[in-house]
Short mmCIF file of C-alpha atoms (C1' of nucleotides) in Angstrom, two decimals:
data_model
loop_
_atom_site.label_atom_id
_atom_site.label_comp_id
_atom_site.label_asym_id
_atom_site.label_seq_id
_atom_site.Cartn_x
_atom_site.Cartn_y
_atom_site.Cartn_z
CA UNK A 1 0.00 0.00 0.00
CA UNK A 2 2.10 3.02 -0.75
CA UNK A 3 1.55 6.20 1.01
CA UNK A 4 2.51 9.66 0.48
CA UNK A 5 5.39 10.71 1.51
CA UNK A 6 5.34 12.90 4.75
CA UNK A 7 1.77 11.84 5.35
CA UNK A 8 1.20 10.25 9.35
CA UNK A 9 -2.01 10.41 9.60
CA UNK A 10 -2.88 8.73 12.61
CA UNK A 11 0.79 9.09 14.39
CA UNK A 12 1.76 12.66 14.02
CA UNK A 13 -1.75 13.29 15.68
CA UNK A 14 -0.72 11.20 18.89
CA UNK A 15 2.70 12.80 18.84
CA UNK A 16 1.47 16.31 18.67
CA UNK A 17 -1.04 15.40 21.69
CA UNK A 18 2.07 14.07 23.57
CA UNK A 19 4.22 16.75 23.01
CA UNK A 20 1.84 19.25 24.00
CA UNK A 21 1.17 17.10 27.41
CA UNK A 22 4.77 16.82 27.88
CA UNK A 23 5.51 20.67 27.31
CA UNK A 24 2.27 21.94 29.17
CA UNK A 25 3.37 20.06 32.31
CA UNK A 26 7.13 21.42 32.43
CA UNK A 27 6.49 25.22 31.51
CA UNK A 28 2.90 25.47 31.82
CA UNK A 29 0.46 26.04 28.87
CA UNK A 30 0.84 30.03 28.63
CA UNK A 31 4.95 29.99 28.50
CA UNK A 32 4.86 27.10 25.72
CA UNK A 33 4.59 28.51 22.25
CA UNK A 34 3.39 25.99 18.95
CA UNK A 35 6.53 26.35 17.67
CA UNK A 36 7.62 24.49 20.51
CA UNK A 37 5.44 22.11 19.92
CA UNK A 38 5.91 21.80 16.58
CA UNK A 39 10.04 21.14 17.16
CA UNK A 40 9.13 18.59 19.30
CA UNK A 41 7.01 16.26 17.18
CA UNK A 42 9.68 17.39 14.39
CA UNK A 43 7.08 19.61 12.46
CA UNK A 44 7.08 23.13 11.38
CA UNK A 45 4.39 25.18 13.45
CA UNK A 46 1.70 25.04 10.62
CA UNK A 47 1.57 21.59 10.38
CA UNK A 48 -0.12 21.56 14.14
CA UNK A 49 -3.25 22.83 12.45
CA UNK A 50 -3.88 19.97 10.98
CA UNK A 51 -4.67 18.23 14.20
CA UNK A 52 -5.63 21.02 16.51
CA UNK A 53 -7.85 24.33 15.37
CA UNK A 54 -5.91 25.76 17.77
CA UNK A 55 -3.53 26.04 21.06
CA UNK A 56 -6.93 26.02 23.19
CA UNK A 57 -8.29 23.30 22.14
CA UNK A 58 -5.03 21.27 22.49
CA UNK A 59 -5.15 22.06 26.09
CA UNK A 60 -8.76 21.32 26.71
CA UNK A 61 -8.56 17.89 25.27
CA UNK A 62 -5.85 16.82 27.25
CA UNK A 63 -7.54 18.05 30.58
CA UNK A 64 -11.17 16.83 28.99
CA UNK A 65 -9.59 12.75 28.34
CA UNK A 66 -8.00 13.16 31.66
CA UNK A 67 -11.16 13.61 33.78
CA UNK A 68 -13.08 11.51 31.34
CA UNK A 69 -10.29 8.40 32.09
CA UNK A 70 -10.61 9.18 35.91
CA UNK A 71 -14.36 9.00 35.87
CA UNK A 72 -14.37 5.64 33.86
CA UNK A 73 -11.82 4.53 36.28
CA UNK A 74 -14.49 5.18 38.90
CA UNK A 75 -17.49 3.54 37.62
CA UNK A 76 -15.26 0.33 37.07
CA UNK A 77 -15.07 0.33 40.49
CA UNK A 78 -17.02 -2.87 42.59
CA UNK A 79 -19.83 -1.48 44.74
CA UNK A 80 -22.11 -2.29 47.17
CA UNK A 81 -19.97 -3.19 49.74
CA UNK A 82 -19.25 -1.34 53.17
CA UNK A 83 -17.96 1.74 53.16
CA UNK A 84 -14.84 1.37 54.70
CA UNK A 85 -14.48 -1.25 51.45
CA UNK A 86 -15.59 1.58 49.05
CA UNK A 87 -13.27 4.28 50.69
CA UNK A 88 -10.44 1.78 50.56
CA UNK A 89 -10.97 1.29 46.99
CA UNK A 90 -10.96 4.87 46.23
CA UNK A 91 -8.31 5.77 47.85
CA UNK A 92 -6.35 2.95 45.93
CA UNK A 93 -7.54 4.12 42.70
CA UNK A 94 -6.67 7.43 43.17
CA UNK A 95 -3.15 6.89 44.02
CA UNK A 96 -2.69 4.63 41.25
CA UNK A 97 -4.46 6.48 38.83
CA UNK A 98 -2.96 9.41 39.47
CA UNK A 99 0.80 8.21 40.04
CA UNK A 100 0.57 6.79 36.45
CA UNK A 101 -0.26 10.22 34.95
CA UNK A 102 1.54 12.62 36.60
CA UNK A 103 1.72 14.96 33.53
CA UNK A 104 -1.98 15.13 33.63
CA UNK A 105 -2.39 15.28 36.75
CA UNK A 106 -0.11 18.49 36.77
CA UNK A 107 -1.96 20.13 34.30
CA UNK A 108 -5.26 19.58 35.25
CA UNK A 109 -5.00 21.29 38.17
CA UNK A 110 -2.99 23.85 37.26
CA UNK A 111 -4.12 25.21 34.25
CA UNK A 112 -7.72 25.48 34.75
CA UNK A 113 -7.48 29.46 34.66
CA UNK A 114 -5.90 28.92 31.17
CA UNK A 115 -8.91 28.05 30.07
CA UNK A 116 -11.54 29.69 28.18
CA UNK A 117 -14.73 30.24 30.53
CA UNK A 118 -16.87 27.76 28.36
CA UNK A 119 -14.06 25.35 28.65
CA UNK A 120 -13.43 25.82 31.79
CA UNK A 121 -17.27 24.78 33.36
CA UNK A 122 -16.97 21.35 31.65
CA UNK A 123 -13.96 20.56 33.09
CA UNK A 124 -15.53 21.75 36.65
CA UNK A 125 -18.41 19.49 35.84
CA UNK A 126 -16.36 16.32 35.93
CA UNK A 127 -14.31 17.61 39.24
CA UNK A 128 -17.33 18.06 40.78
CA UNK A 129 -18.48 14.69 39.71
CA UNK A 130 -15.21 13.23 40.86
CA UNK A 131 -15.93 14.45 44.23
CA UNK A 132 -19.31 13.84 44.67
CA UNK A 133 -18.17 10.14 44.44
CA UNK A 134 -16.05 10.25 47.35
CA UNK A 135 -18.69 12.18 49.35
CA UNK A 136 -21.27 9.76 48.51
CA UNK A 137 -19.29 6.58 50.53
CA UNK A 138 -18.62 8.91 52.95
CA UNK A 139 -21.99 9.84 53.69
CA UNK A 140 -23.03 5.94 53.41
CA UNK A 141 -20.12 5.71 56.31
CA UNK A 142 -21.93 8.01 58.48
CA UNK A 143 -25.60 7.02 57.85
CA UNK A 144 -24.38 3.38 59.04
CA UNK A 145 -22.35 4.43 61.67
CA UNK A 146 -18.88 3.29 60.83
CA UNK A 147 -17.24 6.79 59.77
CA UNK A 148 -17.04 9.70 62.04
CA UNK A 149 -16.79 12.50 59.95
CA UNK A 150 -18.51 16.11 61.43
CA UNK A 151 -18.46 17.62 57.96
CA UNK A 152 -18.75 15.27 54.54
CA UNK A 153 -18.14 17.93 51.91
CA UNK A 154 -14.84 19.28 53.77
CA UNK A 155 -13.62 15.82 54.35
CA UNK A 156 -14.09 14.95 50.69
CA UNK A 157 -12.08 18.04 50.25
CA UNK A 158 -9.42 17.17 53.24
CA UNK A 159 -9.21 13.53 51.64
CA UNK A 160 -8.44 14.60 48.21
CA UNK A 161 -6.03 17.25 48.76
CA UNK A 162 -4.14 14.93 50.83
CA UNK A 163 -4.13 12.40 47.89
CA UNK A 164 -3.47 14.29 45.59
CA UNK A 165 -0.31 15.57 47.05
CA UNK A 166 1.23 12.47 46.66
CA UNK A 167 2.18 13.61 42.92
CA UNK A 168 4.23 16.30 44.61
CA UNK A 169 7.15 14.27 45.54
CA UNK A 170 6.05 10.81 44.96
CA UNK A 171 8.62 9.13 42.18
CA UNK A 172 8.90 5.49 41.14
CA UNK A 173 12.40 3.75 42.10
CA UNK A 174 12.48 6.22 45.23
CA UNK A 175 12.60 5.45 49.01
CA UNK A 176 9.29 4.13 49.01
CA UNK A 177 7.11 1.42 46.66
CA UNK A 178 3.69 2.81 45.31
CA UNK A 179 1.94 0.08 47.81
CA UNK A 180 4.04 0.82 50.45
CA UNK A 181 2.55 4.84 50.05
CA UNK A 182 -0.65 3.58 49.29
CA UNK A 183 -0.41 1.29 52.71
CA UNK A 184 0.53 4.54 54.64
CA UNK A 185 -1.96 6.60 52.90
CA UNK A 186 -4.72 4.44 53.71
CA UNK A 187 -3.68 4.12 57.36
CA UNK A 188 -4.27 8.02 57.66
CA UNK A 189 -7.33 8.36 56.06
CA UNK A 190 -9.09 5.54 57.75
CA UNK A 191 -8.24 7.19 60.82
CA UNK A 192 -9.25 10.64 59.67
CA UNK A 193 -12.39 9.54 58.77
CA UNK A 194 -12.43 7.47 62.32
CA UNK A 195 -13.12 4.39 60.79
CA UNK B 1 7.25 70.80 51.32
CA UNK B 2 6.97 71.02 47.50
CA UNK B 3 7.36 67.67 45.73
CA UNK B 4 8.35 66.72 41.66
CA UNK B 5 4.47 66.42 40.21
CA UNK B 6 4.36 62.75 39.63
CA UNK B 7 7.30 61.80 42.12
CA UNK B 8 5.44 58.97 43.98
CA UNK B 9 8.65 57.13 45.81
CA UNK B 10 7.56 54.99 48.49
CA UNK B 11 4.05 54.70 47.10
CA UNK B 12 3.91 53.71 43.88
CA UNK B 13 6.72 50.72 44.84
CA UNK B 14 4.27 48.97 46.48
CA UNK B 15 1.40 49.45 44.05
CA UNK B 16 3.74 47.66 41.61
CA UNK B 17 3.96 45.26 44.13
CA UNK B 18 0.24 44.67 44.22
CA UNK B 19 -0.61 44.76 40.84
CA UNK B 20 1.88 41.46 40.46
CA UNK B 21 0.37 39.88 43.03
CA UNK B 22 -3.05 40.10 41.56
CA UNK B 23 -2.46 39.50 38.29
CA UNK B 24 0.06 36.12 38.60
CA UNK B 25 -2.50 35.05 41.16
CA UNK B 26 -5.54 35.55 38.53
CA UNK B 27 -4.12 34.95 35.33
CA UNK B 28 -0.15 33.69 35.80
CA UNK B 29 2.99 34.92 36.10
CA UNK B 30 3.80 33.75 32.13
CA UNK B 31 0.61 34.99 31.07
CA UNK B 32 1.11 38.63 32.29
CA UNK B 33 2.44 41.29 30.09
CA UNK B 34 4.90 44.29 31.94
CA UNK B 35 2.17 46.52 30.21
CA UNK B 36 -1.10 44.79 32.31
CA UNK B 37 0.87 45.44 35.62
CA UNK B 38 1.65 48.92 34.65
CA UNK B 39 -1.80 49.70 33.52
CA UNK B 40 -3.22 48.55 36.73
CA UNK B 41 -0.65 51.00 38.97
CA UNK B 42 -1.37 53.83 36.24
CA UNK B 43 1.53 54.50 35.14
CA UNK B 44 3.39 53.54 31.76
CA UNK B 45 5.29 50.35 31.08
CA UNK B 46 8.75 52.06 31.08
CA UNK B 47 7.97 53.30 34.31
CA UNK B 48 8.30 49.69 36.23
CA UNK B 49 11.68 49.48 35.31
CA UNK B 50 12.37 52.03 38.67
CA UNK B 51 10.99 49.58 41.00
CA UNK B 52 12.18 46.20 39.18
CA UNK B 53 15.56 45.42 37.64
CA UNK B 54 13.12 42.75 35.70
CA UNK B 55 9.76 40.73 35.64
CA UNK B 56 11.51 37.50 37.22
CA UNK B 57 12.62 39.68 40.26
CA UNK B 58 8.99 40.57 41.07
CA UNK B 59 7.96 37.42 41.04
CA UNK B 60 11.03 36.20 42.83
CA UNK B 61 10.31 39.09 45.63
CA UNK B 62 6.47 37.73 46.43
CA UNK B 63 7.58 34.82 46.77
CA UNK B 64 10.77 34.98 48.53
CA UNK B 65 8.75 37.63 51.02
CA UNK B 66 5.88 35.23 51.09
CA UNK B 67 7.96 31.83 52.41
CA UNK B 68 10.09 34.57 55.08
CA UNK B 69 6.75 35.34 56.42
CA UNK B 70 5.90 32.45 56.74
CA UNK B 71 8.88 31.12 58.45
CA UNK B 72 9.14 34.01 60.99
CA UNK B 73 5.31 33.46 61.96
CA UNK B 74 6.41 30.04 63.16
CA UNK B 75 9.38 31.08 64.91
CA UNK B 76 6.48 33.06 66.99
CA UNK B 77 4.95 29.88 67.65
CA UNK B 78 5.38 28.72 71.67
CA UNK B 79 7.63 25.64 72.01
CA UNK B 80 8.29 23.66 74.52
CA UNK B 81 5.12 22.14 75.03
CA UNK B 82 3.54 18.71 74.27
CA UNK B 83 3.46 17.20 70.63
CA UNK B 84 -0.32 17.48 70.41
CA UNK B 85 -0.49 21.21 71.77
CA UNK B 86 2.74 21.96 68.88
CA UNK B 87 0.72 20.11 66.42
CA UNK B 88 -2.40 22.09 67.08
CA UNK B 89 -0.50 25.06 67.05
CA UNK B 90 1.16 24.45 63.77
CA UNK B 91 -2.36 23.30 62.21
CA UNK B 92 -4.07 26.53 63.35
CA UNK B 93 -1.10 28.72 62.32
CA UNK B 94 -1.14 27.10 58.90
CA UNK B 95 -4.62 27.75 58.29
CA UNK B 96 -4.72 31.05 59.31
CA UNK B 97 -2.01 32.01 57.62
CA UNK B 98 -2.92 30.82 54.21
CA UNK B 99 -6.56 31.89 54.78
CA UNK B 100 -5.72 35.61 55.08
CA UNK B 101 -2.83 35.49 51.73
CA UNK B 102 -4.94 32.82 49.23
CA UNK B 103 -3.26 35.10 46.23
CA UNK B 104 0.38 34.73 47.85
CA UNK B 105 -0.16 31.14 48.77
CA UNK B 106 -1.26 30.52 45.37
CA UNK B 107 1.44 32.37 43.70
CA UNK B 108 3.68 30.21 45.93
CA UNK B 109 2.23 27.07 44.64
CA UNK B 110 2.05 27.34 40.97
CA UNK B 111 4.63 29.81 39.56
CA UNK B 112 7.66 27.11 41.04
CA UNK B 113 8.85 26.62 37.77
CA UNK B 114 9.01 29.86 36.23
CA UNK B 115 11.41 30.96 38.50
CA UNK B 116 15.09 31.06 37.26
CA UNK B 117 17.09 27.58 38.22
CA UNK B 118 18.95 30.07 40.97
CA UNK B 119 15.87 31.75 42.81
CA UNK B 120 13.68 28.27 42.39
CA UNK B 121 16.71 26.47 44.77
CA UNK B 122 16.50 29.60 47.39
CA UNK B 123 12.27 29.17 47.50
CA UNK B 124 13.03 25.36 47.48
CA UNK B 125 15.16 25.58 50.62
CA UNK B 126 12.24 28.04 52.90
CA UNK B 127 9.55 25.70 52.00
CA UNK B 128 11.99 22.81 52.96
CA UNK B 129 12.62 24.93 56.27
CA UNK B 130 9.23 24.89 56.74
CA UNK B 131 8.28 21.27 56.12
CA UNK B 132 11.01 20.21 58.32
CA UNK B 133 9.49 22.25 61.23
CA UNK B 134 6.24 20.03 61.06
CA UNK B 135 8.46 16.57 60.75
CA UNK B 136 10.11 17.56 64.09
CA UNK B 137 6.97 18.29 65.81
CA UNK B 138 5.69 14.98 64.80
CA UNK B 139 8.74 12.81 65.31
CA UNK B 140 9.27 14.26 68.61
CA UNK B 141 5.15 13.06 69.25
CA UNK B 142 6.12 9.61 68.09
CA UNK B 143 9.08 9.41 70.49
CA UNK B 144 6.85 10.47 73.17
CA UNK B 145 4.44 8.07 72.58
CA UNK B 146 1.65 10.69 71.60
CA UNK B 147 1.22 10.02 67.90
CA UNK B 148 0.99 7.11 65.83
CA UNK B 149 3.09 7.62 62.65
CA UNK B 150 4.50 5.25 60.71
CA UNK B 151 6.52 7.41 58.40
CA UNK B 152 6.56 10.94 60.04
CA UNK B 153 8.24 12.57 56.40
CA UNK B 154 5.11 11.15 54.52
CA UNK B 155 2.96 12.26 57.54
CA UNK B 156 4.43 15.55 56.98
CA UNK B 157 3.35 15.91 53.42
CA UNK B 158 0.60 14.60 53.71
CA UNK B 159 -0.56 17.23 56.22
CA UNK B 160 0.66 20.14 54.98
CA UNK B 161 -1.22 19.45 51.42
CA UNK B 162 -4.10 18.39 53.38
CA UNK B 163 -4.54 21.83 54.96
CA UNK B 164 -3.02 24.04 52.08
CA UNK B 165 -5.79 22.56 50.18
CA UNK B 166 -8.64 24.43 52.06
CA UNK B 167 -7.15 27.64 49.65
CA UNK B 168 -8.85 25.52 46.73
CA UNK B 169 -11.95 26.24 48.11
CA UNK B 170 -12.58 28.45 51.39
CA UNK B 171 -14.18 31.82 51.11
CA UNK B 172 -14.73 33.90 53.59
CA UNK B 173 -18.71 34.63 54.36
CA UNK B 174 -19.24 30.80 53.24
CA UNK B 175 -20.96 28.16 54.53
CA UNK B 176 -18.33 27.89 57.35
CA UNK B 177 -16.39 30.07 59.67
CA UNK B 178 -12.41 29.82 59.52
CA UNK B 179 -13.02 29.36 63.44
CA UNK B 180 -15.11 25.97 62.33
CA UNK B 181 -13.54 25.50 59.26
CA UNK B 182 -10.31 25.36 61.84
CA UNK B 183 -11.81 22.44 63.87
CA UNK B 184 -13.00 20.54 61.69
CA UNK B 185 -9.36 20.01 60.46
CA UNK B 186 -7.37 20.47 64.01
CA UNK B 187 -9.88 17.32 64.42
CA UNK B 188 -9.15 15.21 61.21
CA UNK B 189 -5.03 15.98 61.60
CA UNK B 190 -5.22 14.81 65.14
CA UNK B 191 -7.11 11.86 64.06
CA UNK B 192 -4.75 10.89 60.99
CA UNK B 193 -1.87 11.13 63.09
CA UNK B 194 -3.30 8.81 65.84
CA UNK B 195 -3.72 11.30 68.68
"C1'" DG C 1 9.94 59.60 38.38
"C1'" DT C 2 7.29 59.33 34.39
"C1'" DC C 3 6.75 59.94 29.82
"C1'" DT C 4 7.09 58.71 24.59
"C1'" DA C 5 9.40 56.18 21.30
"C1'" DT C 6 11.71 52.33 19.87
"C1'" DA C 7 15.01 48.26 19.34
"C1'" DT C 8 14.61 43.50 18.86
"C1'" DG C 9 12.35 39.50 19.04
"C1'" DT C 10 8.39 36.09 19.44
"C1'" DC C 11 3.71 35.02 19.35
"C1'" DG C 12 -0.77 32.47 17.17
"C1'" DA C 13 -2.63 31.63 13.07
"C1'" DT C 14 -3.14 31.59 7.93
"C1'" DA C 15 -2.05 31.25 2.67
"C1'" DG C 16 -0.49 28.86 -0.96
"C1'" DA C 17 3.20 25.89 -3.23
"C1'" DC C 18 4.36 21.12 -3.55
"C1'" DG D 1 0.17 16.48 5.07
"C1'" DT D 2 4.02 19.36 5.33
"C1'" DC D 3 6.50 23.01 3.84
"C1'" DT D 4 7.94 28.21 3.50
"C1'" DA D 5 6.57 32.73 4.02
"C1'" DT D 6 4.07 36.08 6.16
"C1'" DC D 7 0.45 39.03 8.65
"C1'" DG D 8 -0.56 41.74 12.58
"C1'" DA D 9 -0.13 41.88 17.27
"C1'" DC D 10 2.35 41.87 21.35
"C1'" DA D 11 6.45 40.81 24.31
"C1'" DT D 12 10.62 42.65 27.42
"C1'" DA D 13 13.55 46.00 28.06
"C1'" DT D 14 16.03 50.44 27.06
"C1'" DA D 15 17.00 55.53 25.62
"C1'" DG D 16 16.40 60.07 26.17
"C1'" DA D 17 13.22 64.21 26.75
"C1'" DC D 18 10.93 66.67 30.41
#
DNA sequence: GTCTATATGTCGATAGAC
DNA sequence: GTCTATCGACATATAGAC
């Protein structure tokens, strides 16, 4: 099947997505520039428009699969059980889902004011759904009595801020093994919740 | 005492000063032009150039004055007294602190990288500073036999992003108080670290 | 101390050849 | 699909008049 020469469809795409992740996350999305980008996939800047209508929209649809993956990542997720069971799964999945995609991670919540206003209330939407997950089992932990928690919307708040900073200084191959954080990480939010 | 019409030393410094603060904390240190800050002191772009050798330096300076702040408000802290009473020290002085400066703290947070490889290793080493002063208080709890921490340098991080993240979302006139907003954490730190 | 004017360079995005 | 060339706007920082 011959092709034309110089055409990728279908892997200069991916490559210009990755670059742009990879730049975003290091210098932040206002200090990178498509020509950047365009060096690092090994184009010249024009031939970005052929995958993105523009430098907005490259940023939005890396925060917009992020928060899509994370939610899908959630509703995978066995329930049903007790909530100390549903707690301890979510806090496993959102160390592991987010120490896989630290890049993401980075960007998503740090470039939400880079985004346009219409932009930026989708992404909100799935935050907010994100949340509501975790203060749904906590709730269920209070209704039957096995969480002590005064405040379920702050503690959803407390408990994912506390998670989250694990992508601060978390790195593979360092002092500590992703289960051995995730052991210790559990530990503390079992007994912040007072389960 | 007659003065040069449109001499301003010692007042329009500052107002520089604030302007930056504002407008990295709304919009981002790489995404703000010499000519936004000077148009929201009233004067003309040129004219920043007497109260800044450059635009790095201004962002170096909040910082820098930022993390000293910081620092000295915990050398006010009382010492000398039990872990827990430290720890609930620390906690209170955290959120307090970060409450009443959510542009500085923010600034702090996110603008890490575009400092120059020289000023980013002097903000590095106060936010170390300050980390370290929340290990000691809790390794010197686990010694005592007050807290239960398995690994008082995670506990520490941990912590710290737990409360820094009530900036995400705390406003004042909300739903909560900072006095309750204050216990509800003092309660779910003292929990997590098994006291 | 502030102004106007400018040097020098980069930006996002587009047009048209191949 | 990628290239070169370019438009118009804007960037940081400086020079020199007042």
């Amino acid at each position: 099947m011959a092709r034309t020469q110089g055409s990728h469809s279908g892997i200069t795409g991916p490559r210009v997505r990755d670059a742009a992740l990879k730049l975003f996350a290091q210098h932040g999305y206002a200090a990178v520039s498509m020509r950047q980008i365009a060096r690092e996939v090994g184009v010249q800047a024009g031939a970005l428009y052929n995958y993105t209508p523009d430098k907005q929209s490259l940023l939005f649809d890396l925060m917009q699969t992020h928060m899509t993956e994370l939610l899908a990542a959630c509703a995978d997720m066995p329930d049903g059980g007790p909530p100390i069971e549903a707690l301890e799964n979510f806090t496993s999945l959102h160390l592991r889902f987010h120490s896989e995609r630290p890049e993401e991670v980075f960007i998503a919540y740090m470039e939400l004011r880079n985004l346009t206003p219409e932009n930026f209330t989708k992404i909100e939407a799935l935050r907010r759904s994100y949340e509501d997950g975790l203060e749904t089992i906590l709730r269920s932990g209070v209704s039957s009595g096995d969480f002590e928690v005064s405040d379920p919307k702050i503690a959803t708040m407390a408990v994912i801020a506390m998670l989250t900073g694990v992508n601060t200084w978390f790195r593979e191959g360092g002092r500590l093994s992703l289960e051995e954080v995730e052991q210790i990480y559990w530990d503390m939010v079992r007994k912040a919740v007072g389960a």
